[in-house]
């Protein structure tokens, strides 16, 4: 018997006209659509006049559902996987299913389309021949700052997803940990209040602080990577700090590193924590 195909179908990130002709056809031809939130996807299907049944597949039931979905595919059913918006698996559920399908020898086929990360990069006006997609930063301040400290030497453009209620804190942390850099804030892309604002990090931070409207909706932050020469200097400074951390308690090591490198104490302290050194 011929096995079915698992189609991984991108859906719009706001503007429903961004659905592709192929996505619409595929969604109407499959036996079942696996959706992160069936009610949400039902609205899209209604708009497209597609009547295919839906079944929920989200982070909380994915592991439990995988076997029964594989059985359907093995029995010859073609299925589609969608998320609430954009491309499934990009900061969205589905990788367990896709992996299990590949391991079972089932064909997995992409139906590409909208993705907030790519849409943001396409209008950010930054070098994007190489970039690093970081998805969501940790929600807790210490973990977020630590992740940012680990990324300080990254010279590629960095792309982050962020929730509106955290954007201000995140920009504040980026400013304190990464220093002066260019940033493009991309908000509500493809929607009525679409905003793309590029500037130095401190200016964008001030603007978001002053205009609370900018703390709403869906946001992608595109941050310039470290300048290569800064990265070299910082790498040397970190090497000095790490040697000191191997020999001394945290605070003493940081104090000495401040004197040896001239770097800001907070910067060195965060770097020490990011390396896993505990405060004493
Ligand atoms: N899979 C999706 C994709 O392909 O972009 C991303 C899903 S992730 C759970 C949701 C995040 O994507 C939002 O918090 C926001 O950071 C970003 N996002 C989604 N739609 C957006 C839009 N229209 N404008 C800006 N950012 C968006």
Short mmCIF file of C-alpha atoms and ligand atoms in Angstrom, two decimals:
data_model
loop_
_atom_site.label_atom_id
_atom_site.label_comp_id
_atom_site.label_asym_id
_atom_site.label_seq_id
_atom_site.Cartn_x
_atom_site.Cartn_y
_atom_site.Cartn_z
CA UNK A 1 0.00 0.00 0.00
CA UNK A 2 1.25 3.54 -0.79
CA UNK A 3 2.00 5.56 2.30
CA UNK A 4 0.54 9.04 2.71
CA UNK A 5 2.51 12.29 2.73
CA UNK A 6 2.83 14.69 5.64
CA UNK A 7 2.61 18.23 4.25
CA UNK A 8 4.05 20.96 6.49
CA UNK A 9 2.03 23.98 5.45
CA UNK A 10 2.86 27.63 6.20
CA UNK A 11 -0.09 29.92 6.88
CA UNK A 12 -0.25 33.76 7.04
CA UNK A 13 1.27 35.74 9.92
CA UNK A 14 -1.50 38.34 9.75
CA UNK A 15 -2.72 39.14 6.27
CA UNK A 16 -4.84 36.25 5.05
CA UNK A 17 -4.00 37.06 1.42
CA UNK A 18 -0.53 35.71 2.12
CA UNK A 19 -1.75 32.10 1.90
CA UNK A 20 -0.38 30.49 -1.26
CA UNK A 21 -2.46 28.83 -3.96
CA UNK A 22 -0.66 25.60 -3.29
CA UNK A 23 -1.27 25.79 0.47
CA UNK A 24 -4.98 26.30 -0.16
CA UNK A 25 -5.15 23.34 -2.56
CA UNK A 26 -3.15 21.08 -0.28
CA UNK A 27 -5.28 21.95 2.76
CA UNK A 28 -8.40 21.03 0.83
CA UNK A 29 -6.95 17.78 -0.56
CA UNK A 30 -5.58 16.17 2.61
CA UNK A 31 -7.70 13.85 4.77
CA UNK A 32 -6.98 15.68 8.01
CA UNK A 33 -5.29 18.90 9.14
CA UNK A 34 -3.25 18.80 12.34
CA UNK A 35 -3.50 22.26 13.89
CA UNK A 36 -1.98 23.90 16.95
CA UNK A 37 -5.32 25.52 17.80
CA UNK A 38 -8.27 24.09 15.85
CA UNK A 39 -10.53 27.09 16.47
CA UNK A 40 -7.91 29.49 15.17
CA UNK A 41 -7.27 27.41 12.05
CA UNK A 42 -11.00 26.95 11.52
CA UNK A 43 -11.24 30.70 10.88
CA UNK A 44 -8.60 30.45 8.17
CA UNK A 45 -10.30 27.41 6.60
CA UNK A 46 -13.60 29.22 6.64
CA UNK A 47 -12.00 32.15 4.81
CA UNK A 48 -10.51 29.74 2.23
CA UNK A 49 -13.72 27.74 1.91
CA UNK A 50 -11.87 24.56 2.87
CA UNK A 51 -13.88 21.90 4.70
CA UNK A 52 -11.18 19.40 5.73
CA UNK A 53 -11.55 18.11 9.30
CA UNK A 54 -9.14 19.35 11.96
CA UNK A 55 -7.39 17.65 14.86
CA UNK A 56 -5.39 19.36 17.62
CA UNK A 57 -1.63 18.89 17.73
CA UNK A 58 0.18 21.10 20.19
CA UNK A 59 3.12 20.96 22.59
CA UNK A 60 1.05 19.24 25.28
CA UNK A 61 -0.29 16.32 23.22
CA UNK A 62 2.25 15.94 20.43
CA UNK A 63 4.23 13.09 21.99
CA UNK A 64 1.04 11.14 22.77
CA UNK A 65 -0.45 11.70 19.30
CA UNK A 66 2.56 10.77 17.19
CA UNK A 67 1.87 7.01 16.93
CA UNK A 68 -1.75 7.32 15.86
CA UNK A 69 -0.83 9.98 13.30
CA UNK A 70 1.91 7.72 11.89
CA UNK A 71 -0.66 4.91 11.56
CA UNK A 72 -2.89 7.16 9.47
CA UNK A 73 0.03 8.12 7.22
CA UNK A 74 1.09 4.48 6.93
CA UNK A 75 -2.48 3.58 5.97
CA UNK A 76 -2.20 5.97 3.00
CA UNK A 77 -3.80 9.17 4.32
CA UNK A 78 -2.19 12.47 3.31
CA UNK A 79 -2.11 14.88 6.27
CA UNK A 80 -1.24 18.56 6.70
CA UNK A 81 0.46 20.14 9.70
CA UNK A 82 -0.17 23.83 10.37
CA UNK A 83 0.53 26.17 13.29
CA UNK A 84 -1.41 29.25 14.38
CA UNK A 85 0.62 31.51 12.13
CA UNK A 86 3.60 31.24 9.83
CA UNK A 87 5.75 28.20 9.32
CA UNK A 88 5.24 25.18 11.61
CA UNK A 89 8.28 24.12 13.69
CA UNK A 90 9.73 27.67 13.66
CA UNK A 91 9.26 28.42 17.40
CA UNK A 92 6.13 26.27 17.00
CA UNK A 93 5.22 22.62 17.64
CA UNK A 94 5.71 19.77 15.18
CA UNK A 95 9.33 18.63 15.26
CA UNK A 96 8.59 15.40 17.13
CA UNK A 97 6.03 14.42 14.53
CA UNK A 98 8.24 15.37 11.59
CA UNK A 99 11.16 13.47 13.07
CA UNK A 100 9.04 10.37 13.75
CA UNK A 101 7.60 10.50 10.21
CA UNK A 102 11.08 10.73 8.66
CA UNK A 103 12.29 7.87 10.83
CA UNK A 104 9.31 5.78 9.70
CA UNK A 105 10.23 6.41 6.06
CA UNK A 106 7.21 8.66 5.42
CA UNK A 107 7.53 11.48 2.92
CA UNK A 108 7.45 14.90 4.57
CA UNK A 109 6.93 17.76 2.13
CA UNK A 110 7.07 21.51 2.85
CA UNK A 111 4.49 23.94 1.50
CA UNK A 112 6.48 27.13 2.20
CA UNK A 113 5.04 30.55 2.90
CA UNK A 114 5.05 33.24 5.56
CA UNK A 115 7.54 33.23 8.43
CA UNK A 116 7.90 36.25 10.73
CA UNK A 117 11.68 35.84 11.00
CA UNK A 118 12.18 35.95 7.22
CA UNK A 119 9.63 38.75 6.76
CA UNK A 120 11.47 40.82 9.40
CA UNK A 121 14.90 40.18 7.89
CA UNK A 122 13.61 41.15 4.47
CA UNK A 123 12.77 44.68 5.69
CA UNK A 124 15.35 45.18 8.46
CA UNK A 125 18.03 46.61 6.18
CA UNK A 126 20.83 44.61 7.76
CA UNK A 127 23.33 42.13 6.39
CA UNK A 128 21.42 38.87 6.21
CA UNK A 129 23.66 36.70 4.07
CA UNK A 130 24.31 35.06 7.43
CA UNK A 131 22.21 35.38 10.56
CA UNK A 132 21.43 33.58 13.79
CA UNK A 133 17.82 32.95 14.71
CA UNK A 134 17.49 32.95 18.49
CA UNK A 135 13.70 32.58 18.75
CA UNK A 136 12.37 33.64 22.17
CA UNK A 137 14.83 34.69 24.87
CA UNK A 138 14.21 33.20 28.34
CA UNK A 139 11.35 34.89 30.20
CA UNK A 140 13.26 35.30 33.49
CA UNK A 141 15.64 38.25 33.73
CA UNK A 142 18.74 36.39 34.97
CA UNK A 143 18.45 33.68 32.32
CA UNK A 144 17.72 36.26 29.61
CA UNK A 145 20.73 38.38 30.49
CA UNK A 146 22.89 35.31 30.65
CA UNK A 147 21.78 34.21 27.15
CA UNK A 148 22.47 37.70 25.84
CA UNK A 149 25.91 37.65 27.44
CA UNK A 150 26.63 34.37 25.64
CA UNK A 151 25.67 36.05 22.36
CA UNK A 152 27.78 39.16 22.90
CA UNK A 153 30.58 38.06 20.56
CA UNK A 154 28.29 36.79 17.82
CA UNK A 155 29.11 38.75 14.68
CA UNK A 156 26.11 37.52 12.68
CA UNK A 157 22.85 39.48 12.71
CA UNK A 158 20.66 38.17 15.55
CA UNK A 159 16.91 37.65 15.18
CA UNK A 160 14.63 37.34 18.22
CA UNK A 161 10.92 36.76 18.67
CA UNK A 162 9.46 38.64 21.63
CA UNK A 163 6.17 38.83 23.48
CA UNK A 164 4.74 42.36 23.71
CA UNK A 165 4.64 42.42 27.52
CA UNK A 166 8.37 41.65 27.68
CA UNK A 167 9.71 43.80 24.86
CA UNK A 168 10.67 46.72 27.09
CA UNK A 169 12.62 44.59 29.58
CA UNK A 170 14.32 42.76 26.72
CA UNK A 171 15.41 45.98 25.01
CA UNK A 172 16.68 47.26 28.35
CA UNK A 173 18.71 44.08 28.88
CA UNK A 174 20.03 44.17 25.31
CA UNK A 175 21.19 47.73 25.81
CA UNK A 176 22.92 46.94 29.10
CA UNK A 177 24.50 43.67 27.96
CA UNK A 178 25.23 44.29 24.26
CA UNK A 179 25.92 48.06 24.32
CA UNK A 180 25.58 50.41 21.35
CA UNK A 181 24.23 48.54 18.32
CA UNK A 182 21.73 48.98 15.51
CA UNK A 183 18.36 47.37 15.97
CA UNK A 184 15.26 47.04 13.80
CA UNK A 185 11.96 46.54 15.58
CA UNK A 186 9.39 44.85 13.32
CA UNK A 187 5.89 44.86 14.76
CA UNK A 188 2.57 43.54 13.47
CA UNK A 189 4.04 42.66 10.08
CA UNK A 190 1.48 42.38 7.28
CA UNK A 191 -1.25 43.77 9.61
CA UNK A 192 -2.97 47.15 9.93
CA UNK A 193 -0.51 48.60 12.43
CA UNK A 194 2.62 47.27 10.76
CA UNK A 195 5.68 49.13 12.06
CA UNK A 196 9.31 48.82 11.02
CA UNK A 197 11.67 51.10 12.94
CA UNK A 198 15.44 51.03 12.64
CA UNK A 199 17.84 52.91 14.87
CA UNK A 200 20.47 52.63 17.55
CA UNK A 201 19.39 50.37 20.39
CA UNK A 202 19.21 53.18 22.95
CA UNK A 203 16.92 55.28 20.68
CA UNK A 204 14.58 52.37 20.01
CA UNK A 205 14.48 51.64 23.75
CA UNK A 206 13.51 55.25 24.49
CA UNK A 207 10.87 55.25 21.76
CA UNK A 208 9.27 52.03 23.05
CA UNK A 209 9.37 53.40 26.60
CA UNK A 210 7.61 56.60 25.55
CA UNK A 211 5.10 55.14 23.10
CA UNK A 212 3.28 52.29 24.87
CA UNK A 213 1.55 51.42 21.58
CA UNK A 214 4.88 49.87 20.62
CA UNK A 215 4.54 47.43 23.53
CA UNK A 216 1.61 45.70 21.84
CA UNK A 217 1.14 43.10 19.16
CA UNK A 218 3.64 40.67 17.68
CA UNK A 219 7.26 41.66 17.50
CA UNK A 220 10.50 40.55 15.88
CA UNK A 221 13.76 42.20 16.94
CA UNK A 222 16.65 42.20 14.47
CA UNK A 223 19.88 43.13 16.21
CA UNK A 224 23.19 43.86 14.46
CA UNK A 225 25.95 41.41 15.33
CA UNK A 226 29.11 42.46 17.18
CA UNK A 227 31.57 44.40 15.06
CA UNK A 228 34.42 41.96 14.26
CA UNK A 229 37.07 44.15 15.95
CA UNK A 230 34.90 44.52 19.06
CA UNK A 231 34.45 40.78 19.05
CA UNK A 232 38.26 40.30 19.03
CA UNK A 233 38.75 42.76 21.91
CA UNK A 234 35.94 41.21 23.88
CA UNK A 235 37.29 37.74 23.33
CA UNK A 236 40.63 38.81 24.84
CA UNK A 237 38.86 40.46 27.77
CA UNK A 238 36.82 37.33 28.36
CA UNK A 239 39.93 35.17 28.22
CA UNK A 240 41.43 37.28 31.04
CA UNK A 241 38.21 37.02 33.04
CA UNK A 242 38.01 33.23 32.61
CA UNK A 243 41.60 32.73 33.84
CA UNK A 244 40.79 34.80 36.92
CA UNK A 245 37.54 32.92 37.49
CA UNK A 246 39.43 29.61 37.49
CA UNK A 247 41.62 30.87 40.36
CA UNK A 248 39.48 33.28 42.38
CA UNK A 249 35.97 33.76 43.83
CA UNK A 250 33.58 35.55 41.48
CA UNK A 251 33.63 39.04 42.94
CA UNK A 252 37.41 39.14 43.32
CA UNK A 253 37.89 37.85 39.79
CA UNK A 254 35.50 40.47 38.40
CA UNK A 255 37.18 43.30 40.34
CA UNK A 256 40.62 42.32 39.06
CA UNK A 257 39.26 41.91 35.52
CA UNK A 258 37.86 45.45 35.66
CA UNK A 259 41.33 46.76 36.52
CA UNK A 260 43.09 44.65 33.86
CA UNK A 261 40.69 45.16 30.95
CA UNK A 262 38.96 48.48 31.65
CA UNK A 263 35.60 46.82 30.85
CA UNK A 264 32.43 47.73 32.70
CA UNK A 265 31.97 45.79 35.93
CA UNK A 266 28.37 44.82 35.07
CA UNK A 267 29.47 43.45 31.69
CA UNK A 268 32.15 41.27 33.31
CA UNK A 269 29.83 40.18 36.11
CA UNK A 270 27.15 39.03 33.64
CA UNK A 271 29.81 37.23 31.61
CA UNK A 272 31.00 35.44 34.76
CA UNK A 273 27.45 34.33 35.56
CA UNK A 274 26.91 33.25 31.96
CA UNK A 275 29.96 31.04 32.28
CA UNK A 276 28.27 29.27 35.18
CA UNK A 277 30.34 30.81 38.00
CA UNK A 278 28.23 31.20 41.13
CA UNK A 279 28.09 34.34 43.19
CA UNK A 280 29.73 33.76 46.59
N1 LIG B 1 5.95 29.93 13.30
C1 LIG B 1 5.88 31.35 13.31
C2 LIG B 1 6.69 31.92 12.14
O1 LIG B 1 6.88 31.23 11.17
O2 LIG B 1 7.08 33.07 12.22
C3 LIG B 1 6.33 31.93 14.66
C4 LIG B 1 5.52 31.46 15.80
S1 LIG B 1 5.99 32.14 17.33
C5 LIG B 1 5.03 31.19 18.43
C6 LIG B 1 5.15 33.65 17.40
C7 LIG B 1 6.10 34.85 17.34
O3 LIG B 1 6.42 35.15 15.99
C8 LIG B 1 5.49 36.12 17.88
O4 LIG B 1 5.61 36.20 19.29
C9 LIG B 1 6.32 37.18 17.19
O5 LIG B 1 7.57 37.32 17.83
C10 LIG B 1 6.53 36.54 15.82
N2 LIG B 1 5.46 36.97 14.90
C11 LIG B 1 4.44 36.24 14.43
N3 LIG B 1 3.67 36.97 13.61
C12 LIG B 1 4.22 38.20 13.55
C13 LIG B 1 3.89 39.42 12.88
N4 LIG B 1 2.83 39.51 12.11
N5 LIG B 1 4.70 40.48 13.07
C14 LIG B 1 5.79 40.41 13.86
N6 LIG B 1 6.14 39.29 14.51
C15 LIG B 1 5.37 38.20 14.37
#
